Short mmCIF file of C-alpha atoms in Angstrom, two decimals:
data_model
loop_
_atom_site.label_atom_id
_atom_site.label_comp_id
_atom_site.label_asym_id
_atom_site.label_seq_id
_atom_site.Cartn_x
_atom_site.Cartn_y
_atom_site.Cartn_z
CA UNK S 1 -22.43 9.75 9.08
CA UNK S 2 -21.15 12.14 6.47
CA UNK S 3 -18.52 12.82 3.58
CA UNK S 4 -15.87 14.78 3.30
CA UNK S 5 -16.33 17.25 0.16
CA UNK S 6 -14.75 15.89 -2.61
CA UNK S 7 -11.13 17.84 -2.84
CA UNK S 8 -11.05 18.62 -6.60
CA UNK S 9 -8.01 20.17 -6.84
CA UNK S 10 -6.62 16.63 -6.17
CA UNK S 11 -8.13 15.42 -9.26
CA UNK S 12 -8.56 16.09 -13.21
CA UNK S 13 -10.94 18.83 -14.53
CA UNK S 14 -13.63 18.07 -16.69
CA UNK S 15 -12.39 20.02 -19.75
CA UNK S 16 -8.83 19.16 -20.52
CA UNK S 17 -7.74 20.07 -24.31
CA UNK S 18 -4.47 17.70 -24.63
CA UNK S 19 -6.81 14.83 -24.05
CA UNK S 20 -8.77 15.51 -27.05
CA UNK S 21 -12.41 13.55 -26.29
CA UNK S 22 -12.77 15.43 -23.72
CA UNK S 23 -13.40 18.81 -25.22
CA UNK S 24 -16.62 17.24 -25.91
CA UNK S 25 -17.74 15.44 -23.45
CA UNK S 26 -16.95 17.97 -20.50
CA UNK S 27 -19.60 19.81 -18.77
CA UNK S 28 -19.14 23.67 -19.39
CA UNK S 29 -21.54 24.68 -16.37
CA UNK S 30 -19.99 24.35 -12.59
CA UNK S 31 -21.20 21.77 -10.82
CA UNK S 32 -24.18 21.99 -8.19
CA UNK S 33 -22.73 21.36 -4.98
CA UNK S 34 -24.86 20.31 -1.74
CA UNK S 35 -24.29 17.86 1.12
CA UNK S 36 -24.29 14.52 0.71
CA UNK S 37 -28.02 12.78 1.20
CA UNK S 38 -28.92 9.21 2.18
CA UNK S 39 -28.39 8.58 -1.48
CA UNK S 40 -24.95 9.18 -1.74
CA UNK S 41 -24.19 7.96 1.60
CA UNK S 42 -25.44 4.45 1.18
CA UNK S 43 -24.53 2.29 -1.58
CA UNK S 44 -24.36 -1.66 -2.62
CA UNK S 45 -22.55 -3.98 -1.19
CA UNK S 46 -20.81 -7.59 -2.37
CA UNK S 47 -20.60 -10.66 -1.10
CA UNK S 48 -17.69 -12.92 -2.02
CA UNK S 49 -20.69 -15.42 -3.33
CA UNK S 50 -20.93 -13.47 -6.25
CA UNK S 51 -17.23 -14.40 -6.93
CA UNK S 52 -15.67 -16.97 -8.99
CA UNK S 53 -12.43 -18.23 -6.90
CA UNK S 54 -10.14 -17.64 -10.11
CA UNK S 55 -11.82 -13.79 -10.39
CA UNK S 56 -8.37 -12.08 -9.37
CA UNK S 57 -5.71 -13.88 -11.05
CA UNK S 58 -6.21 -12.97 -14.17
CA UNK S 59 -2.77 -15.25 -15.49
CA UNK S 60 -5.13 -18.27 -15.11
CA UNK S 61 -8.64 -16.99 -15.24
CA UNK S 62 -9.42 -16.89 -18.76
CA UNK S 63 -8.74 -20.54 -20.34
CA UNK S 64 -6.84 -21.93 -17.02
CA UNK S 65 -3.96 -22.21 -19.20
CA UNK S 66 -0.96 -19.43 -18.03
CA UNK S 67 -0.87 -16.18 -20.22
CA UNK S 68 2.16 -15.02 -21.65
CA UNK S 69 4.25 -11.72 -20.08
CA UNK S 70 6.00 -10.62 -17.07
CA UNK S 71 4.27 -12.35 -14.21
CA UNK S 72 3.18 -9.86 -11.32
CA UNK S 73 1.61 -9.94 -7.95
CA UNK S 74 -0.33 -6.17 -7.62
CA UNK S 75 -1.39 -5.67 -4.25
CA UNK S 76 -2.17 -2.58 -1.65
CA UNK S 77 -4.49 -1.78 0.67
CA UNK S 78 -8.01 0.37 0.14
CA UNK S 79 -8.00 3.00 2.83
CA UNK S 80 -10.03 6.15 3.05
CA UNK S 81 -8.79 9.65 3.98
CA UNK S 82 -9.05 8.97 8.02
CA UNK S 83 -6.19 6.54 7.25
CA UNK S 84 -8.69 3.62 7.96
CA UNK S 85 -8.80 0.60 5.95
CA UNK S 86 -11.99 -0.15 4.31
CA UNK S 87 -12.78 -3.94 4.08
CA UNK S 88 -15.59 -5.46 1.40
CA UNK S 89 -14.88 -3.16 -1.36
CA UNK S 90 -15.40 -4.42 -4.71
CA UNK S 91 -12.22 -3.72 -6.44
CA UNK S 92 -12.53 -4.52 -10.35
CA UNK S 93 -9.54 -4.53 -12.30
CA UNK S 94 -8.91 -4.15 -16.17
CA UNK S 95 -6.04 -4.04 -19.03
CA UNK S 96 -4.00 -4.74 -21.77
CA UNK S 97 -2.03 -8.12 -22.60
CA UNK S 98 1.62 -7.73 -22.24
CA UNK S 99 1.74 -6.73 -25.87
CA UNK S 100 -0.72 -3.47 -25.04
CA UNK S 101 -3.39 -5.35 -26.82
CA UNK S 102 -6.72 -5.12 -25.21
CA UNK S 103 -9.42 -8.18 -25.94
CA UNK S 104 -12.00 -5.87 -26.61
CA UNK S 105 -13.59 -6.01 -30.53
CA UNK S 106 -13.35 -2.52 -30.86
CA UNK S 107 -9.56 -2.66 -30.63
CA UNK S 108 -7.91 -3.13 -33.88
CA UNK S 109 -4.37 -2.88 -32.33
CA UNK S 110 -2.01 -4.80 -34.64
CA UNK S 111 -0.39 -6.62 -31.51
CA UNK S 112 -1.41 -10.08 -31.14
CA UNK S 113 -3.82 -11.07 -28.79
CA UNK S 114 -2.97 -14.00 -26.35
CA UNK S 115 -5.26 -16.50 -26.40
CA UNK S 116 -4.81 -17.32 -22.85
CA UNK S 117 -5.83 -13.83 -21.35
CA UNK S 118 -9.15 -12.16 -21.13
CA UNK S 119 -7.78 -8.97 -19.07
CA UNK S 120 -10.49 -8.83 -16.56
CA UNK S 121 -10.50 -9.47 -13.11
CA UNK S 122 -11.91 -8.56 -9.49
CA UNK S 123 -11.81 -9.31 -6.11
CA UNK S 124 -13.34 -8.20 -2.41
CA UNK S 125 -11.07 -6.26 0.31
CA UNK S 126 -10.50 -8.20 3.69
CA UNK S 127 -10.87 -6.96 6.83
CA UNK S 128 -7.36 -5.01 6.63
CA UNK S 129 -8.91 -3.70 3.62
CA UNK S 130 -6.20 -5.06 1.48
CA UNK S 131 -6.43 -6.91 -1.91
CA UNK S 132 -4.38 -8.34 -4.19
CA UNK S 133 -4.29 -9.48 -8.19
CA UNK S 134 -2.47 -11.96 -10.09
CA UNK S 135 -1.47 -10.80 -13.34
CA UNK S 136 0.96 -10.42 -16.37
CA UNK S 137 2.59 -7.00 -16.85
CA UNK S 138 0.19 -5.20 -19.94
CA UNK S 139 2.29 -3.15 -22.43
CA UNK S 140 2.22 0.13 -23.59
CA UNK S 141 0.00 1.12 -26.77
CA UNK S 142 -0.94 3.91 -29.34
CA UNK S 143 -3.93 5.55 -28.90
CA UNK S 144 -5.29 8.22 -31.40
CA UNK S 145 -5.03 11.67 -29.52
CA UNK S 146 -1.67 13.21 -30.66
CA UNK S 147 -0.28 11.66 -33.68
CA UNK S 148 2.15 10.02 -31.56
CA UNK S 149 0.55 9.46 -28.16
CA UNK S 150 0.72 6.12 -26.63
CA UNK S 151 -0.31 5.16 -23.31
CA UNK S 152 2.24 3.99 -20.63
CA UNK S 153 1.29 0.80 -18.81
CA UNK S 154 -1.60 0.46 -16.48
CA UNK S 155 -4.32 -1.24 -15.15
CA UNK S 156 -7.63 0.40 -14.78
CA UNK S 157 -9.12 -0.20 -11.44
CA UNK S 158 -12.93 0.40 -10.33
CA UNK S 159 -13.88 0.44 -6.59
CA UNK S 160 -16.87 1.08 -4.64
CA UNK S 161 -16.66 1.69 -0.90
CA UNK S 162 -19.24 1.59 1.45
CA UNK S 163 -21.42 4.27 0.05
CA UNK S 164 -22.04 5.59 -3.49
CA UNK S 165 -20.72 8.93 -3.30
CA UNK S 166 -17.39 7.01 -3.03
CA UNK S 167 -17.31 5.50 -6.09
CA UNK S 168 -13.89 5.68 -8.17
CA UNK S 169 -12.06 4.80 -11.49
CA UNK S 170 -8.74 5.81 -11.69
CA UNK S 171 -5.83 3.88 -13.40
CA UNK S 172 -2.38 2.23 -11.70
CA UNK S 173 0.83 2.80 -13.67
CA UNK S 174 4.30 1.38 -12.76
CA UNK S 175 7.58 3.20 -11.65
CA UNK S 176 9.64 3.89 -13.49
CA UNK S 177 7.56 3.78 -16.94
CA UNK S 178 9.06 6.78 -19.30
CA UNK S 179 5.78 7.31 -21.21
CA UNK S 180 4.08 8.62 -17.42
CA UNK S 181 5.21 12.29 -17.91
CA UNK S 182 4.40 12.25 -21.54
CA UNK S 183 0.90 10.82 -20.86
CA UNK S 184 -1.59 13.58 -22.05
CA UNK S 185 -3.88 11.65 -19.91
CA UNK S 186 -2.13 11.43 -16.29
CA UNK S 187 -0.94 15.33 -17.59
CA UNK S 188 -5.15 16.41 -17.04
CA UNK S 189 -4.02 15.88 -13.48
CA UNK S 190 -2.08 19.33 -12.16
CA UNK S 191 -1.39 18.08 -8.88
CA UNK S 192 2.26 16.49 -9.44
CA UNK S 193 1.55 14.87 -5.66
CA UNK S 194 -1.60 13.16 -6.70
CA UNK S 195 0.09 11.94 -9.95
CA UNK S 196 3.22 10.39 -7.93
CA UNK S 197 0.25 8.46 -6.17
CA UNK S 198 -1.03 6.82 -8.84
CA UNK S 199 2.39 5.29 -9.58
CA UNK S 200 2.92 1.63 -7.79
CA UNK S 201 6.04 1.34 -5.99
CA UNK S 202 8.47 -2.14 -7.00
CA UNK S 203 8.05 -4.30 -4.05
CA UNK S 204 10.52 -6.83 -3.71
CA UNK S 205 8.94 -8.11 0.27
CA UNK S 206 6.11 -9.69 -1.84
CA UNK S 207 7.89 -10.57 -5.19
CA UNK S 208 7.99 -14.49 -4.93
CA UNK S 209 11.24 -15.82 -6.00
CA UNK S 210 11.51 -17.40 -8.86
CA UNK S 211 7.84 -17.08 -9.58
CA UNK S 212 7.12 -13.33 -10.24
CA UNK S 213 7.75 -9.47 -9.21
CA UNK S 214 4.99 -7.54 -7.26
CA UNK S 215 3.90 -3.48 -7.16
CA UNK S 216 2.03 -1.87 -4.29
CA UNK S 217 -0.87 0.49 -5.01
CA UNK S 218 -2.57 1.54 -2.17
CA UNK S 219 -6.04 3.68 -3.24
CA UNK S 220 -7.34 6.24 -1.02
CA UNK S 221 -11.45 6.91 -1.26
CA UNK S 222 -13.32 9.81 0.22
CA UNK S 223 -13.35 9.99 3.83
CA UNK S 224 -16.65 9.62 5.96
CA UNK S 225 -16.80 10.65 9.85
CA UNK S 226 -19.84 10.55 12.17
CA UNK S 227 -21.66 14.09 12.33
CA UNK S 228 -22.78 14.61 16.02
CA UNK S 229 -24.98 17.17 15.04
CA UNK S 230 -26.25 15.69 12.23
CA UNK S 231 -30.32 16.27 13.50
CA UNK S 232 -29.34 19.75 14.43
CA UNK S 233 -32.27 21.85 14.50
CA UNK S 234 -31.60 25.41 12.95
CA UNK S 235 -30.71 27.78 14.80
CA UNK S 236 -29.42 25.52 17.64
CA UNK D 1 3.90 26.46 12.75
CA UNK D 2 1.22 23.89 13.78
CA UNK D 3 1.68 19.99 13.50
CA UNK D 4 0.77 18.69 10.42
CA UNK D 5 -2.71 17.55 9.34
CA UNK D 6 -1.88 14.07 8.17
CA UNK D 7 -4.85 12.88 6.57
CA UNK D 8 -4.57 11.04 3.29
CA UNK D 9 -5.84 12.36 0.16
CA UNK D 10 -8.41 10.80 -1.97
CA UNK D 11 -6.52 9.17 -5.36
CA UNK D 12 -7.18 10.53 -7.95
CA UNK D 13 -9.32 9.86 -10.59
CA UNK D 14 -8.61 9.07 -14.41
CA UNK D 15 -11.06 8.76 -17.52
CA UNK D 16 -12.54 5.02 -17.34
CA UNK D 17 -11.32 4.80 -21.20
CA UNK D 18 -12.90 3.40 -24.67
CA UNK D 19 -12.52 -0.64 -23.20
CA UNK D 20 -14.14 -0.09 -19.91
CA UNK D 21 -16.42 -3.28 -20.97
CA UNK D 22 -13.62 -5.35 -20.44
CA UNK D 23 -13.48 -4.90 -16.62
CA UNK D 24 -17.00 -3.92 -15.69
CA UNK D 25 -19.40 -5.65 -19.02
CA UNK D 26 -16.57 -8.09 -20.27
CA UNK D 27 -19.77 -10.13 -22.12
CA UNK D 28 -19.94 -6.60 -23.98
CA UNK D 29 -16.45 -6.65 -24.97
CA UNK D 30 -17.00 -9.95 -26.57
CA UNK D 31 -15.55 -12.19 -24.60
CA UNK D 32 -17.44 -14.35 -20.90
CA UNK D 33 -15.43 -14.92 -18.42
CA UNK D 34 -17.27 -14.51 -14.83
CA UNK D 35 -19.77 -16.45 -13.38
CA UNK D 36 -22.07 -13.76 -13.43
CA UNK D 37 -21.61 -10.25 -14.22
CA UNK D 38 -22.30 -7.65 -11.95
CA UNK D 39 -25.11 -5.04 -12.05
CA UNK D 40 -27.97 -6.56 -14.43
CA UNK D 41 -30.91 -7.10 -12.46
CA UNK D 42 -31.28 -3.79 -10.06
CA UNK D 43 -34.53 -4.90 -8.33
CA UNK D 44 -34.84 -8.83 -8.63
CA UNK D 45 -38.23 -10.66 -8.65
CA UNK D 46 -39.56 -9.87 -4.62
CA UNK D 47 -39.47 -5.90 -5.09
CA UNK D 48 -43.02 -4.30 -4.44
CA UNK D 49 -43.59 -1.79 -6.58
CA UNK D 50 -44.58 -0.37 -10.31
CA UNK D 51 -42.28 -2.06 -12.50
CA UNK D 52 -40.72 0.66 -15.09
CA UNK D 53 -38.47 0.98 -18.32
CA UNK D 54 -35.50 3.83 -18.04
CA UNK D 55 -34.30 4.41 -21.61
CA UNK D 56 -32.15 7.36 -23.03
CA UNK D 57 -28.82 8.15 -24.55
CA UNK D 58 -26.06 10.56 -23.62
CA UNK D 59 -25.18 13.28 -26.05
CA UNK D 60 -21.71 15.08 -26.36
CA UNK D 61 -21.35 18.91 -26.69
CA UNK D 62 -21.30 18.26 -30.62
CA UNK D 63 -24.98 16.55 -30.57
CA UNK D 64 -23.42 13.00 -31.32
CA UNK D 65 -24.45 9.90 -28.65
CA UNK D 66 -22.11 8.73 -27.44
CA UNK D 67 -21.30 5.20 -27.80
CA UNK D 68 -19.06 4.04 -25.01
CA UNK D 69 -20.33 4.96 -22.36
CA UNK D 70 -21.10 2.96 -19.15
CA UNK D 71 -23.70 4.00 -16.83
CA UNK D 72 -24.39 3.08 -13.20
CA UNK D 73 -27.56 3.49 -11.45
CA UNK D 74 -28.62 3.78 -7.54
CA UNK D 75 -32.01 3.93 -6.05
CA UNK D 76 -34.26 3.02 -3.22
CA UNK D 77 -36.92 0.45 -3.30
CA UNK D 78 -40.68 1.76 -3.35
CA UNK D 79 -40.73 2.16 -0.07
CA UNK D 80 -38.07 4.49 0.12
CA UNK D 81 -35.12 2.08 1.44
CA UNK D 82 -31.91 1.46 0.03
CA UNK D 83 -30.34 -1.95 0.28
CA UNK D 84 -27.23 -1.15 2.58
CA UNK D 85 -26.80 -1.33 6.66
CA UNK D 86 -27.91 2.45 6.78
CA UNK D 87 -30.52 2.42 4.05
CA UNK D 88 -33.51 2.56 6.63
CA UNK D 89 -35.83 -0.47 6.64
CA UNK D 90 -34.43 -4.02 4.97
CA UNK D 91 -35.74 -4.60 1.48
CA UNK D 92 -37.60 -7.11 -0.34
CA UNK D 93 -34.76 -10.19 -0.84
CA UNK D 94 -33.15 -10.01 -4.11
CA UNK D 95 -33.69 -6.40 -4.46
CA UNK D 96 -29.91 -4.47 -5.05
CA UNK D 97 -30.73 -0.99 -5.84
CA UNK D 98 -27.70 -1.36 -8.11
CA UNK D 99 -27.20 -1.71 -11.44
CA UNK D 100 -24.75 -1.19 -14.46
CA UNK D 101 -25.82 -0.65 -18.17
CA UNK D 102 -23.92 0.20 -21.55
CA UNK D 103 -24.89 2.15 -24.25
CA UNK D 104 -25.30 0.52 -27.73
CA UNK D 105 -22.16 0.50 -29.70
CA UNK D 106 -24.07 1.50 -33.04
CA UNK D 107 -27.22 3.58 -31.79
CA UNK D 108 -25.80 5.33 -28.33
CA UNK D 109 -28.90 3.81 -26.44
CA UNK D 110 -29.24 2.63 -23.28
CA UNK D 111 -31.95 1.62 -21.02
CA UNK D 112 -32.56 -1.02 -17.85
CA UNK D 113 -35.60 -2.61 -16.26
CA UNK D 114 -36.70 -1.34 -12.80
CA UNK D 115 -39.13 -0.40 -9.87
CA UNK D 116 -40.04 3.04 -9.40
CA UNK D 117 -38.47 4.33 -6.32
CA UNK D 118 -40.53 5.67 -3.69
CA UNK D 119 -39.10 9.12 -1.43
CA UNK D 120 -36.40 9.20 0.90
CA UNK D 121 -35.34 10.42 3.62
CA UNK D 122 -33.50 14.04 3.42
CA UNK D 123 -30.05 14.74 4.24
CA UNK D 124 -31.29 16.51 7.95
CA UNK D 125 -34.89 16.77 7.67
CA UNK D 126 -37.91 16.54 4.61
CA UNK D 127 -37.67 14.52 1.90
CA UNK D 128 -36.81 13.94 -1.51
CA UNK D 129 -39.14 12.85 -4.12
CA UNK D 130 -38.50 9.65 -5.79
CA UNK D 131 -35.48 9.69 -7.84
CA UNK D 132 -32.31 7.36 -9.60
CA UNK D 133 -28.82 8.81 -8.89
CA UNK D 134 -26.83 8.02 -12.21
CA UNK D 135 -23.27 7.47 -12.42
CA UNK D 136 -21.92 8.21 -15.61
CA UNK D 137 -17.99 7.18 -17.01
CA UNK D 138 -17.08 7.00 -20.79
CA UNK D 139 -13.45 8.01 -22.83
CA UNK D 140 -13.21 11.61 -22.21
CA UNK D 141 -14.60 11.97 -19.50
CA UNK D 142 -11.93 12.42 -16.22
CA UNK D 143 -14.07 12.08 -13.21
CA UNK D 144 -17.41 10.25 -13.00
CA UNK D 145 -20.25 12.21 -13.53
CA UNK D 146 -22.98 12.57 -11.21
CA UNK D 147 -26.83 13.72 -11.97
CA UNK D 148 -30.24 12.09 -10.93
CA UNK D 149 -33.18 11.49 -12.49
CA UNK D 150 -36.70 12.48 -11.14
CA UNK D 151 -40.09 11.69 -12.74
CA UNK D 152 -42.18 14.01 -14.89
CA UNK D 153 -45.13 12.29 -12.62
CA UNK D 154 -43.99 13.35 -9.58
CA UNK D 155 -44.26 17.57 -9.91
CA UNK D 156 -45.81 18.23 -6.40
CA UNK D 157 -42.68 15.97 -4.59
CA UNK D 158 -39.96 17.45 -6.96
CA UNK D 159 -41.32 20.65 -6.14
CA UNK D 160 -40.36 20.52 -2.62
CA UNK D 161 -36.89 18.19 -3.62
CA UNK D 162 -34.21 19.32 -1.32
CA UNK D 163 -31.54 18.78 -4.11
CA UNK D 164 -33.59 20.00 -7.16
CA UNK D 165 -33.83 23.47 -5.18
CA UNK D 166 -30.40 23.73 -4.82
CA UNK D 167 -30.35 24.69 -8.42
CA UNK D 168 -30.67 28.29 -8.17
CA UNK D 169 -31.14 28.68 -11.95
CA UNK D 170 -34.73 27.01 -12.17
CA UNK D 171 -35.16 26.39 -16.39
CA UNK D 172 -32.31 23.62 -15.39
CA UNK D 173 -34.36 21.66 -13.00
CA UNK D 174 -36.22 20.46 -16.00
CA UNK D 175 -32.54 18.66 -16.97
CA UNK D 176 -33.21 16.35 -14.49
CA UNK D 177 -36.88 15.28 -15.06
CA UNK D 178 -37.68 12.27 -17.11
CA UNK D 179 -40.71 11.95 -19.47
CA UNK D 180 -43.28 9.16 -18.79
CA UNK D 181 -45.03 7.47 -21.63
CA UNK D 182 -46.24 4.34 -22.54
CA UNK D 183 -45.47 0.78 -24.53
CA UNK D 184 -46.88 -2.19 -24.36
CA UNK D 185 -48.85 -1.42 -20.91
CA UNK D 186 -45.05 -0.71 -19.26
CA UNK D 187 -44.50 2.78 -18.28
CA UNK D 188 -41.10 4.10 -20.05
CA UNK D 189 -38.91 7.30 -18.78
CA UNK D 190 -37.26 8.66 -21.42
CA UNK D 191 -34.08 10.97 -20.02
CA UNK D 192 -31.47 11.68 -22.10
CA UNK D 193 -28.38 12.93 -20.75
CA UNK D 194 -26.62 16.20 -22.63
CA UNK D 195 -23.18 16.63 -21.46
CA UNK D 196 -22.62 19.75 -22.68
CA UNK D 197 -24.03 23.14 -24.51
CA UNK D 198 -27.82 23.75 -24.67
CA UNK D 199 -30.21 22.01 -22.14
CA UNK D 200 -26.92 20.67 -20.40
CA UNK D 201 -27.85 17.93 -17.72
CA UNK D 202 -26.95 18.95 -14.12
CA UNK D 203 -24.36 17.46 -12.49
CA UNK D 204 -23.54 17.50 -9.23
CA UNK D 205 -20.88 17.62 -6.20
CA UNK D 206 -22.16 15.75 -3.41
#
């Protein structure tokens, strides 16, 4: 078993100047590149014991009592570059309230918190590799980069797949959402193609009448393939 | 023209942000809400092996710590096996390999309670000396950040460390190489992480 190389052109740079903090906290050497070792090719794995049953709808999980905002389903599929699904992959999921108020105590946001909403939630891919969240819509918020940069809605996601040289945080935003184009942090990504993939499609087949909407995001991780000739001696 | 090569391409990555806590350390961001969080006890009671202290902090490219960041660490057991289906040998129950620490919202520091890994196997042959791969995400930083710490104690293995001699430039090998010392009968590894400027940390493509 092996990785593919990590395509980097598909994703952001280290140093990129219109999002400020990261003039600072870039790397200025290249990276050292090599192939991937039984380190990165193995990694943990999670059982749905460690789970609480409430862990991915986050409406309910924090008190048990609804929070308040546009009630979504957000669902997709975790897949890997091969196009195959990849089932028991911790998928962790974070955000804002509907207001664009995180409950976090180093935001000082002036939008309210809701009292009924922690933010937080996770869940285990099937054997389809899909997934799929319960949640309230977050809002958009200031952030201080630009003096008038705020961030367009979205949900942070962390995933693991089978090995650790596939691990991923990346961030789901919604169609439609004006602020995407003006986001100097989706801009650190020069690949318009591999923006338009981080934006979740409307999907009205899983929107449950008179109960709430749902988005698609499916997430893509580095591919691995069997290596026939992996124990190659040299020269052979 | 050729048919098209329709694989899918990897999603892209985006900075984990300042609240990161609140998905991955939501106890940190004030606030309990699992049963359990994820990622605090990387080698559970069972694991053979010489128990050890990893402390350090991660410093931006204007000498500050920074205080946001969360780390993630991977290693074998002492016997050189990693808990997953293709790690090599099983492990000692309880032992993960796994774990997930914070830095210190006032100080920058971080630090977790392990076993000190033993060598594993290379990518096609050989082997590399003991070593922690270290995942690192924060605000301002786009794409995780990969780098591994090896142990000052271990110079004849990390000499012959398939990855370490990939470096060509050899004064930043020493990047990588933690500094053993001693409190209260526990070794400690002191390895702070410099993102950028003089003595920049490694980080790697893999």
């Amino acid at each position: 078993m092996t990785l593919l190389p990590r395509k980097r052109d598909g994703h952001p740079p280290a140093h990129t100047p219109g999002y400020k903090s990261s003039v600072a906290r870039s790397p200025s050497r290249a990276l050292i590149s090599g192939p991937a070792s039984p380190t990165e090719l193995s990694g943990p794995t999670f059982g749905h014991e460690l789970l609480g049953k409430l862990d991915n709808n986050l409406v309910v999980n924090f008190t048990g009592q609804p929070a308040i905002g546009e009630r979504i389903i957000v669902h997709g599929r975790v897949l890997d570059e091969m196009g195959r699904p990849v089932p028991g992959a911790l998928v962790e999921v974070w955000q804002a309230n509907a207001g664009g108020r995180y409950r976090h105590k180093k935001d000082g946001y002036l939008a309210p918190l809701d009292p009924n909403f922690g933010g937080c939630g996770r869940t285990i891919t099937a054997d389809d590799g899909s997934y799929e969240f319960l949640t309230v819509r977050p809002g958009a918020y200031p952030w201080p980069n630009g003096p008038n940069d705020w961030r367009p809605m979205h949900i942070h996601f962390s995933l693991f797949g089978p090995s650790f040289g596939q691990r991923l945080i990346t961030q789901m935003y919604f169609e439609g959402d004006p602020l995407i184009p003006r986001c100097p942090i989706i801009r650190t990504i020069a690949d318009p193609s591999a923006i338009e993939r981080l934006v979740a499609p409307l999907d009205m087949n899983r929107a449950m009448p008179m109960d709430c909407l749902a988005y698609k995001f499916d997430i893509v991780l580095r591919g691995r393939r069997q290596t026939m000739f992996e124990n190659q001696m040299e020269g052979m | 023209m050729a048919q098209n090569l329709n694989y899918l391409r990897e999603t892209a990555s985006q900075t984990a942000g300042p609240y990161v806590h609140i998905g991955l350390a939501p106890g940190a961001a004030g606030f309990d809400i699992y049963k359990q969080e994820l990622g605090w006890d990387i080698a559970g009671p069972n694991a053979a092996g010489e128990r050890i202290r990893v402390e350090g902090r991660v410093i931006d490219g204007m000498g500050a710590p920074i205080k946001d960041v969360l780390l993630e660490v991977w290693q074998a057991n002492a016997a050189g096996n990693y808990a997953h289906p293709e790690g090599g040998s099983p492990v000692e129950d309880g032992f993960r390999g796994w774990g997930r620490v914070i830095t210190d919202f006032d100080t920058g520091e971080w630090g977790f309670d392990t076993v000190k890994p033993g060598k594993t196997r290379g990518r096609n042959v050989g082997t590399q000396a003991p070593h922690l791969n270290l995942w690192i995400v924060a605000r301002g930083i786009n794409i995780g950040l990969n780098t591994r710490m090896y142990f000052s104690d271990e110079a004849e293995a990390n000499a012959t460390d398939p990855v370490l001699n990939l470096i060509e430039w050899e004064n930043r090998r020493a990047t990588l190489i933690a500094a053993r010392s001693e409190r209260d009968g526990t070794p400690v590894y002191r390895f702070d992480i410099r993102l950028q400027g003089e003595d920049e940390t490694v980080f790697f493509d893999v």
